[in-house]
CSV table of C-alpha atoms in Angstrom, one decimal:
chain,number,residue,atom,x,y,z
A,940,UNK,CA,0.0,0.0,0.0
A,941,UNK,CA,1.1,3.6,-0.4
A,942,UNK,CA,2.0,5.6,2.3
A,943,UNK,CA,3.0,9.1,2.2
A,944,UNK,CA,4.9,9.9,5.6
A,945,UNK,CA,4.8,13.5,7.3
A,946,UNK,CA,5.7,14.3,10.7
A,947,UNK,CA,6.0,17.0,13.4
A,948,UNK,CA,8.9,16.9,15.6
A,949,UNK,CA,7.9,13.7,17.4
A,950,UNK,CA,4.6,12.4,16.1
A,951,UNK,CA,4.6,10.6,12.7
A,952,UNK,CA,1.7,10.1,10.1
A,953,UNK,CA,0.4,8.0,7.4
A,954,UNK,CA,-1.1,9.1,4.6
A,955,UNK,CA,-2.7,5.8,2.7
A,956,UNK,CA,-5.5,4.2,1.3
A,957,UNK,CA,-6.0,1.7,4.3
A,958,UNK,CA,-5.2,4.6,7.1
A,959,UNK,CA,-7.6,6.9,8.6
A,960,UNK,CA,-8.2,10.1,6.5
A,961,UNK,CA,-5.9,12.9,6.3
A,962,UNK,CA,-8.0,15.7,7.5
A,963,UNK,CA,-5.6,19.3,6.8
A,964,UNK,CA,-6.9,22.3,8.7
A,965,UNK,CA,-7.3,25.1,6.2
A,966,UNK,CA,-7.9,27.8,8.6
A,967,UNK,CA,-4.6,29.1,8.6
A,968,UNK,CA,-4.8,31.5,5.2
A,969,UNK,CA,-5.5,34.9,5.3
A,970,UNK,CA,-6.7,34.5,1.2
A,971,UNK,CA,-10.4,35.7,1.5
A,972,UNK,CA,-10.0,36.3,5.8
A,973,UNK,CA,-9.6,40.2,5.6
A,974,UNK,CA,-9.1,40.5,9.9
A,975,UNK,CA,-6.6,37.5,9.3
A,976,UNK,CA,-4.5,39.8,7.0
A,977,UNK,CA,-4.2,42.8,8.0
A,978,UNK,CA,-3.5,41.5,11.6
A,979,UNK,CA,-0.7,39.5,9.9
A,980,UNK,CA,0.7,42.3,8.1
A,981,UNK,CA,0.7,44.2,11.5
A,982,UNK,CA,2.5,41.4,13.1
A,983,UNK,CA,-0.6,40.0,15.2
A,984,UNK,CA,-0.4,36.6,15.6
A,985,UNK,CA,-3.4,36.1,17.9
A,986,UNK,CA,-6.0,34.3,15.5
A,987,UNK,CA,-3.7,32.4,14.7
A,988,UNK,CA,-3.0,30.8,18.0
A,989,UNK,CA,-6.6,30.7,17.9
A,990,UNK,CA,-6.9,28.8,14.8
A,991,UNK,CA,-4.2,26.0,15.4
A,992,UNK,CA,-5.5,25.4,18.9
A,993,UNK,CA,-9.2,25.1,17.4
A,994,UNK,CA,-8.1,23.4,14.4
A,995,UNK,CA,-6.8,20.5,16.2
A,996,UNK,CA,-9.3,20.1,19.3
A,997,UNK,CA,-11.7,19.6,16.7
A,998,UNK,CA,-9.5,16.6,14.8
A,999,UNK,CA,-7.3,18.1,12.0
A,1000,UNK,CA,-4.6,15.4,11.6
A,1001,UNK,CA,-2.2,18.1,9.7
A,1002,UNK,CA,-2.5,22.2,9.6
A,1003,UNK,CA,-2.0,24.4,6.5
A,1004,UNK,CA,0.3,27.1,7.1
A,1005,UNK,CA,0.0,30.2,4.1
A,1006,UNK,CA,0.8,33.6,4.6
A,1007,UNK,CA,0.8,34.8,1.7
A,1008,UNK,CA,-0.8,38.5,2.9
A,1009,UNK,CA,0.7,41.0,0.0
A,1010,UNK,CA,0.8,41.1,-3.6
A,1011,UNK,CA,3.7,43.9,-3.6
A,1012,UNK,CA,6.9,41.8,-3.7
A,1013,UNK,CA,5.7,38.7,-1.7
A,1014,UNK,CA,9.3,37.6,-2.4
A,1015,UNK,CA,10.7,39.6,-0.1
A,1016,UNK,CA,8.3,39.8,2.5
A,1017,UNK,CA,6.4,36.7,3.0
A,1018,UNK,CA,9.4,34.1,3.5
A,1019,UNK,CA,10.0,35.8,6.7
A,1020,UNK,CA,6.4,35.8,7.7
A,1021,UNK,CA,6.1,32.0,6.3
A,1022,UNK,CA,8.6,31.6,9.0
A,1023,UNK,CA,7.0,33.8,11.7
A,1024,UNK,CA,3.9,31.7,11.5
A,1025,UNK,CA,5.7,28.2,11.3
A,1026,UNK,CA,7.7,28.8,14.2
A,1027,UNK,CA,4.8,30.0,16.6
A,1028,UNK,CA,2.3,26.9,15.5
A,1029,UNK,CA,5.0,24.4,16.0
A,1030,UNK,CA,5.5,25.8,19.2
A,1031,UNK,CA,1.8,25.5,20.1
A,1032,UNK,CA,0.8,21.8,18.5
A,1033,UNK,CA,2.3,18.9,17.8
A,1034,UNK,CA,0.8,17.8,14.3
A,1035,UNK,CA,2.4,17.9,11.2
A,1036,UNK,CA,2.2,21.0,9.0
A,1037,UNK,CA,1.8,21.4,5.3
A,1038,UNK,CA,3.9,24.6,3.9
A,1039,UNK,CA,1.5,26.5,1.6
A,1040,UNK,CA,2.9,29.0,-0.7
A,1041,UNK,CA,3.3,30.2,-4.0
A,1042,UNK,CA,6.7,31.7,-3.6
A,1043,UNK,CA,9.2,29.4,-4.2
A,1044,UNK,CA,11.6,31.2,-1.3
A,1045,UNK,CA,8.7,31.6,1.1
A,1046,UNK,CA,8.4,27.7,1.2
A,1047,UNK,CA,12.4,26.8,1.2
A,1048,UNK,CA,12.6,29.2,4.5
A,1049,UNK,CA,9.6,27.5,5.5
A,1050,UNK,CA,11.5,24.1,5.5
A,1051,UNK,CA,14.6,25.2,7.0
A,1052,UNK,CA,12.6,25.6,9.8
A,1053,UNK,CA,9.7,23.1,9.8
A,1054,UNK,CA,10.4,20.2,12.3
A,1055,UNK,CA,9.8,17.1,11.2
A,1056,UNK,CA,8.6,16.0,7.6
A,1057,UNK,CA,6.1,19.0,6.4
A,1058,UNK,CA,4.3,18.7,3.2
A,1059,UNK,CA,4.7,21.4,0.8
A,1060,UNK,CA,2.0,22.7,-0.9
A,1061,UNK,CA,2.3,23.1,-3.4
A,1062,UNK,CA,3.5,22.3,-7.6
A,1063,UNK,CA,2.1,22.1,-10.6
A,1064,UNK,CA,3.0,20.8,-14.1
A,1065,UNK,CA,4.6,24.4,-15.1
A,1066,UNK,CA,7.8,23.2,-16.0
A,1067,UNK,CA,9.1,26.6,-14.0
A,1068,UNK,CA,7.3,25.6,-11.1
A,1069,UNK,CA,8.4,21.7,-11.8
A,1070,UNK,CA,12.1,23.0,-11.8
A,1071,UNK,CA,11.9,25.5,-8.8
A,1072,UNK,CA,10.0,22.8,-5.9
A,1073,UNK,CA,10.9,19.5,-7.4
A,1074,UNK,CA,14.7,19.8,-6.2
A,1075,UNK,CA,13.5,21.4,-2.9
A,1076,UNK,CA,11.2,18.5,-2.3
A,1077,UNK,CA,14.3,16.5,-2.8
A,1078,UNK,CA,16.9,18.3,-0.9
A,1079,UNK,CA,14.8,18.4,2.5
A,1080,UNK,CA,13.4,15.1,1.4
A,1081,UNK,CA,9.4,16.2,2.1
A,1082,UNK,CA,6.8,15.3,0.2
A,1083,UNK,CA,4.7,17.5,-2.1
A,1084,UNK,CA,1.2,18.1,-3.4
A,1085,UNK,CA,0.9,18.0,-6.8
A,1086,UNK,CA,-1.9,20.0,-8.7
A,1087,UNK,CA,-3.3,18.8,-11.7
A,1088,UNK,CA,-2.7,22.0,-14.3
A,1089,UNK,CA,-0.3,23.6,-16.3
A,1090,UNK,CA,0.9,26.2,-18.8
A,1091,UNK,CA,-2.9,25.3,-20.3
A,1092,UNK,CA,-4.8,26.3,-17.3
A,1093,UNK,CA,-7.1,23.5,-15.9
A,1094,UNK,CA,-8.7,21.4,-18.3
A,1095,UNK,CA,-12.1,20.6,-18.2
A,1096,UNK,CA,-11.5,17.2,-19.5
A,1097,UNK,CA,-10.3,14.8,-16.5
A,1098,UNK,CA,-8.2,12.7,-19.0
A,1099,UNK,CA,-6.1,15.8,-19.6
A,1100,UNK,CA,-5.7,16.3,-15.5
A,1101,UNK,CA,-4.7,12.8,-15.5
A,1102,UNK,CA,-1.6,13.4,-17.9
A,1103,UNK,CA,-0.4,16.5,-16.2
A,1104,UNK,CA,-0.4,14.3,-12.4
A,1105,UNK,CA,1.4,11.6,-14.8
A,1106,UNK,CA,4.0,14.0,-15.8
A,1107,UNK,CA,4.8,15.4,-12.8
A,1108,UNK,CA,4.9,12.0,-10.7
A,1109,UNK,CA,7.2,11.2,-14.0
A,1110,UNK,CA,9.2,14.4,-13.0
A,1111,UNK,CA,9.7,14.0,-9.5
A,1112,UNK,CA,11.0,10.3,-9.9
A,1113,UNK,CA,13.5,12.0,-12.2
A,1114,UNK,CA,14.1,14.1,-9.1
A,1115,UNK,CA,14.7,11.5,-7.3
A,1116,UNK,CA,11.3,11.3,-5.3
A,1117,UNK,CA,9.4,8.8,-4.9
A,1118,UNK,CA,5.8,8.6,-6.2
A,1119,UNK,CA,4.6,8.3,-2.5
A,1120,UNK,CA,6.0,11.4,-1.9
A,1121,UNK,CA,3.6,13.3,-4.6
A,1122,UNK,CA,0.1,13.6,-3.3
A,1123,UNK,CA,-1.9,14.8,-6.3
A,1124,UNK,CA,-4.6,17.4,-6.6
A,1125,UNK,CA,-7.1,16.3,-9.1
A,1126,UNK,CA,-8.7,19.5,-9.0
A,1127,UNK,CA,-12.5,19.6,-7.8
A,1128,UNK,CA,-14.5,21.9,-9.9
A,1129,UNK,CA,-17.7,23.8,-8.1
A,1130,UNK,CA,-21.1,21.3,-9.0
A,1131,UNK,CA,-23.0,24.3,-9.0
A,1132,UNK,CA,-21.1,25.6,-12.6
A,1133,UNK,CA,-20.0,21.8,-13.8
A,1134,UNK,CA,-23.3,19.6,-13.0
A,1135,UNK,CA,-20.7,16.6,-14.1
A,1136,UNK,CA,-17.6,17.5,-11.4
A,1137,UNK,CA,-18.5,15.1,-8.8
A,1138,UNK,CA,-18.0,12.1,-11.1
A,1139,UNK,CA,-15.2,14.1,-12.9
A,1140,UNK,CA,-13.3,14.3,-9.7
A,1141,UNK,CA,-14.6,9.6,-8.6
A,1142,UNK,CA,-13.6,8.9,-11.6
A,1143,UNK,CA,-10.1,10.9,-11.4
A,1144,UNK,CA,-9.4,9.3,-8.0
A,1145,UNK,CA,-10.2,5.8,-9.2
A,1146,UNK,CA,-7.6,6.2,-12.0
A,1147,UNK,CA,-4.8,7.9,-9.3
A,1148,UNK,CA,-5.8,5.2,-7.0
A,1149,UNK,CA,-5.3,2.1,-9.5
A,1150,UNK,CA,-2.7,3.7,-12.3
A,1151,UNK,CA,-0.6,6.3,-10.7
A,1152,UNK,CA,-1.0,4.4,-6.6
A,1153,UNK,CA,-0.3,8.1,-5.5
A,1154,UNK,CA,-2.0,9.4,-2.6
A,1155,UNK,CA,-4.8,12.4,-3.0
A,1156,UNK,CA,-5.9,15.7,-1.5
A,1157,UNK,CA,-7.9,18.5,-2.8
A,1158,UNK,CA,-9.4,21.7,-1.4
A,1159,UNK,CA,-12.4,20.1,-0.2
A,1160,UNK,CA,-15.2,23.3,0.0
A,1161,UNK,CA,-14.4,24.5,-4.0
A,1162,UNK,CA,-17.0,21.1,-4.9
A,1163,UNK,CA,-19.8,23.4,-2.7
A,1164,UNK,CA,-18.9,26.9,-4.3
A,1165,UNK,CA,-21.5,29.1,-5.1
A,1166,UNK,CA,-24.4,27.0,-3.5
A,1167,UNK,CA,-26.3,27.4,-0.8
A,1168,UNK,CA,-26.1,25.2,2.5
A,1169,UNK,CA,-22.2,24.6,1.5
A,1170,UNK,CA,-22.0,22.3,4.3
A,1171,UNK,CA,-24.4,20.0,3.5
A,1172,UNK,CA,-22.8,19.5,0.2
A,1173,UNK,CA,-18.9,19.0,1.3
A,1174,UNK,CA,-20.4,16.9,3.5
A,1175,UNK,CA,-22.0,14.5,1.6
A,1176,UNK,CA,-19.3,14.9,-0.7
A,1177,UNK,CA,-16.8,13.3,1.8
A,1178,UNK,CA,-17.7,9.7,1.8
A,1179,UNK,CA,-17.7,9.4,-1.7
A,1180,UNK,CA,-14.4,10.8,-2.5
A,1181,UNK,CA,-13.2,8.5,0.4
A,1182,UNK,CA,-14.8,5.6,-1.1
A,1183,UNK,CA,-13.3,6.8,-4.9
A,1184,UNK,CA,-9.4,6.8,-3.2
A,1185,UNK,CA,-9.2,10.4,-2.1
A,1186,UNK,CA,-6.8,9.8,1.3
A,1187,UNK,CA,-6.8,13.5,2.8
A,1188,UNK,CA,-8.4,17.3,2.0
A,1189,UNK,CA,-7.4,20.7,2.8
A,1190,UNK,CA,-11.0,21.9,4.6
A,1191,UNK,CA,-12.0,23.2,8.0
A,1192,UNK,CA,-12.1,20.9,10.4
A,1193,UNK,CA,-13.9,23.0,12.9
A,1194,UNK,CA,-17.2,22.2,10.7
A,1195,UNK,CA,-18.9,19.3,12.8
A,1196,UNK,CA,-21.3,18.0,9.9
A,1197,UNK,CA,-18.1,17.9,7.7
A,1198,UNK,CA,-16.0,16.0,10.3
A,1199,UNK,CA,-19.0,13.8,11.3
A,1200,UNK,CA,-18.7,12.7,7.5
A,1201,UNK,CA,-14.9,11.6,7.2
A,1202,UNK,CA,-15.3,9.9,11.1
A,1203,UNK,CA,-18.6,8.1,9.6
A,1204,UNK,CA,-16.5,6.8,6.0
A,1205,UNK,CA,-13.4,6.0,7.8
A,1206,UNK,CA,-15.5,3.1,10.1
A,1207,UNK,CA,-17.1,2.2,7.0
A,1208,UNK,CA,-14.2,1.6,5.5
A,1209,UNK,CA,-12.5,-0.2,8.1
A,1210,UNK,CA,-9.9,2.4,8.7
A,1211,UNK,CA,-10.7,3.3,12.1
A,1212,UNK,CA,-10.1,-0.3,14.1
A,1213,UNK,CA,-12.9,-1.5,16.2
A,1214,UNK,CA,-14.7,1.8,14.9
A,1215,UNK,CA,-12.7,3.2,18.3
A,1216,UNK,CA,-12.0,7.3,16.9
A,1217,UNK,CA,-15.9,7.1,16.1
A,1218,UNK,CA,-17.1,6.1,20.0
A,1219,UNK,CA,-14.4,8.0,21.4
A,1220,UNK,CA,-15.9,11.4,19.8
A,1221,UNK,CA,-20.0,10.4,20.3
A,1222,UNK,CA,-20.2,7.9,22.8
A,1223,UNK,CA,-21.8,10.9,24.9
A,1224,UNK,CA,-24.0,12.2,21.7
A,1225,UNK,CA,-27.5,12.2,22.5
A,1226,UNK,CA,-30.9,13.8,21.0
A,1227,UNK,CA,-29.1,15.4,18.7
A,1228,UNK,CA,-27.0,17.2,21.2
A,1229,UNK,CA,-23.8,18.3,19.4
A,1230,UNK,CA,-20.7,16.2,21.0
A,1231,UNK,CA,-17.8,18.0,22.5
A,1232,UNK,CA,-15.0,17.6,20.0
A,1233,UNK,CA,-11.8,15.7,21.1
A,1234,UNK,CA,-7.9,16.0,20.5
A,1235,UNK,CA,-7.0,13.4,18.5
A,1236,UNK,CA,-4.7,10.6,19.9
A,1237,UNK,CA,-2.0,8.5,18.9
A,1238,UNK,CA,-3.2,5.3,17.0
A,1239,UNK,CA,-1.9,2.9,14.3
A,1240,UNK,CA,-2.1,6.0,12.4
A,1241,UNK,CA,0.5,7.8,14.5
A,1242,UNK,CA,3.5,7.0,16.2
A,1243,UNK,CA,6.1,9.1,18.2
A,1244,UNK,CA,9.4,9.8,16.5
A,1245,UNK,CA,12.4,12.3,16.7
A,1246,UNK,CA,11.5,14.4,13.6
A,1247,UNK,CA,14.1,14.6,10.7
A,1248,UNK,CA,17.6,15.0,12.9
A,1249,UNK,CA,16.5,11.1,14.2
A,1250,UNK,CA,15.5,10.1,10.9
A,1251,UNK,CA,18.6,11.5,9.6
A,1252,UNK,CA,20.7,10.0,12.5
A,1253,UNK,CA,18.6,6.2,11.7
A,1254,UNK,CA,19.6,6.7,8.2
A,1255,UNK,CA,23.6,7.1,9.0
């Protein structure tokens, strides 16, 4: 089975088909949060805090980190944000983190200062942006997401979405990196403009699942975009990705109808062992009462380690 491995400094986890779901808190972007920026670009840290503490007593298995706050020479000023942010979530929580950026230095300062094995977020088939994060991915070996466009654009025909993940799992084994270490994006298009995009996106997963055997992600509330009730949808939109192959989404966690959903497919999928994550969280749920969410513990899907200085040291 494939298993894509990110850590923090000491807990370890699994992304795979036959492992729990990979659920990445996406709160941690200021793109659309106004308050969010500016109190970043002021040097306020305080949501924050706020939203890594939140995003993990609700479940989130991995955090998102962007801080991408400025479109005037992000170059020079996000890296040093990038780390900022990093540096005060790691020393909050103990999850993995997933570097988010589109500046190629903002996410190499990142990783010089990520503990453990982050994921970065992200590359696509641009063969600028194949030749900028491919060697980094290599050099701090980290995995990376892989999104399923290129000098084109995104193609409305999955087939074509299918080539460019093809050529950039092609790439990164060219770089070295194994295709474990490329979790692709398939791109989910909003239903509410493409009445075909759910099956687009089953389909897709089915072929990354049993051609590619890469491991899967998307932005999980673009399916819902547009619609009323978005909730409702990404949450019924969950199980079936699960069920399609899809093994983790960037979404908010904090969303109890959403996390209900990916708690719910993982028993029924028999990737959460004697359904024990599912009775820990609603053992106490009753008359539709709203259970308290719960930290998540250490399982099968995550064990204590040293970060990358003992995997480094193990690999001597």
């Amino acid at each position: 089975m494939t298993r894509t491995i990110v850590a923090s400094a000491t807990r370890e986890i699994a992304i795979g088909f036959d492992q729990p779901f990979c659920v990445i808190g996406e709160r941690i972007n200021p793109t659309g949060r106004r308050k969010l920026a500016a109190e970043l670009a002021e040097g306020n840290f305080d949501t924050v805090r706020r939203d890594a503490l939140e995003q993990v007593a609700a479940g989130a298995t991995m955090l998102d980190i962007n801080a991408g706050v400025t479109a005037v020479d992000p170059n020079a000023t996000e890296p040093g944000l990038m780390v900022q942010v990093l540096q005060i979530v790691q020393d909050l929580v103990d999850i993995p983190l997933a570097i988010d950026s589109s500046v190629t230095a903002a996410i190499e300062a990142g990783l010089k200062v990520a503990r453990g094995r982050p994921l970065i977020n992200s590359v696509t088939g641009e063969e600028d942006k194949l030749e900028a994060i491919l060697p980094l991915a290599r050099k701090y070996d980290v995995p990376v997401v892989a999104i399923s466009n290129d000098e084109t654009g995104i193609s409305m025909d999955p087939d074509v979405r299918f080539e460019v993940a093809r050529k950039i799992v092609e790439r990164a084994m060219d770089h070295g990196i194994r295709p474990e270490d490329v979790v692709v994006d398939p791109l989910v298009m909003p239903i509410g403009a493409l009445g075909d995009a759910g099956r687009q996106v089953f389909a897709l997963l089915r072929r990354l699942r049993d051609e590619l055997k890469v491991n899967t992600t998307c932005g999980l509330s673009n399916i819902s975009f547009g619609l009323p009730h978005r909730h409702g949808i990404n949450a019924g939109f969950i199980p079936m990705v699960i069920g399609a192959g899809m093994t983790s989404a960037i979404m908010n966690p904090c969303r109890p109808q959403e996390m209900e959903a990916v708690r719910a497919a993982d028993v029924l999928a028999g990737n959460d062992r004697d359904c024990a994550t599912w009775i820990r969280n609603y053992k106490d749920f009753r008359h539709g009462t709203q259970a308290t969410p719960l930290a998540p513990q250490p399982d099968a899907n995550t064990r204590r380690r040293g970060g990358r200085a003992a995997r480094l040291g193990a690999s001597a």
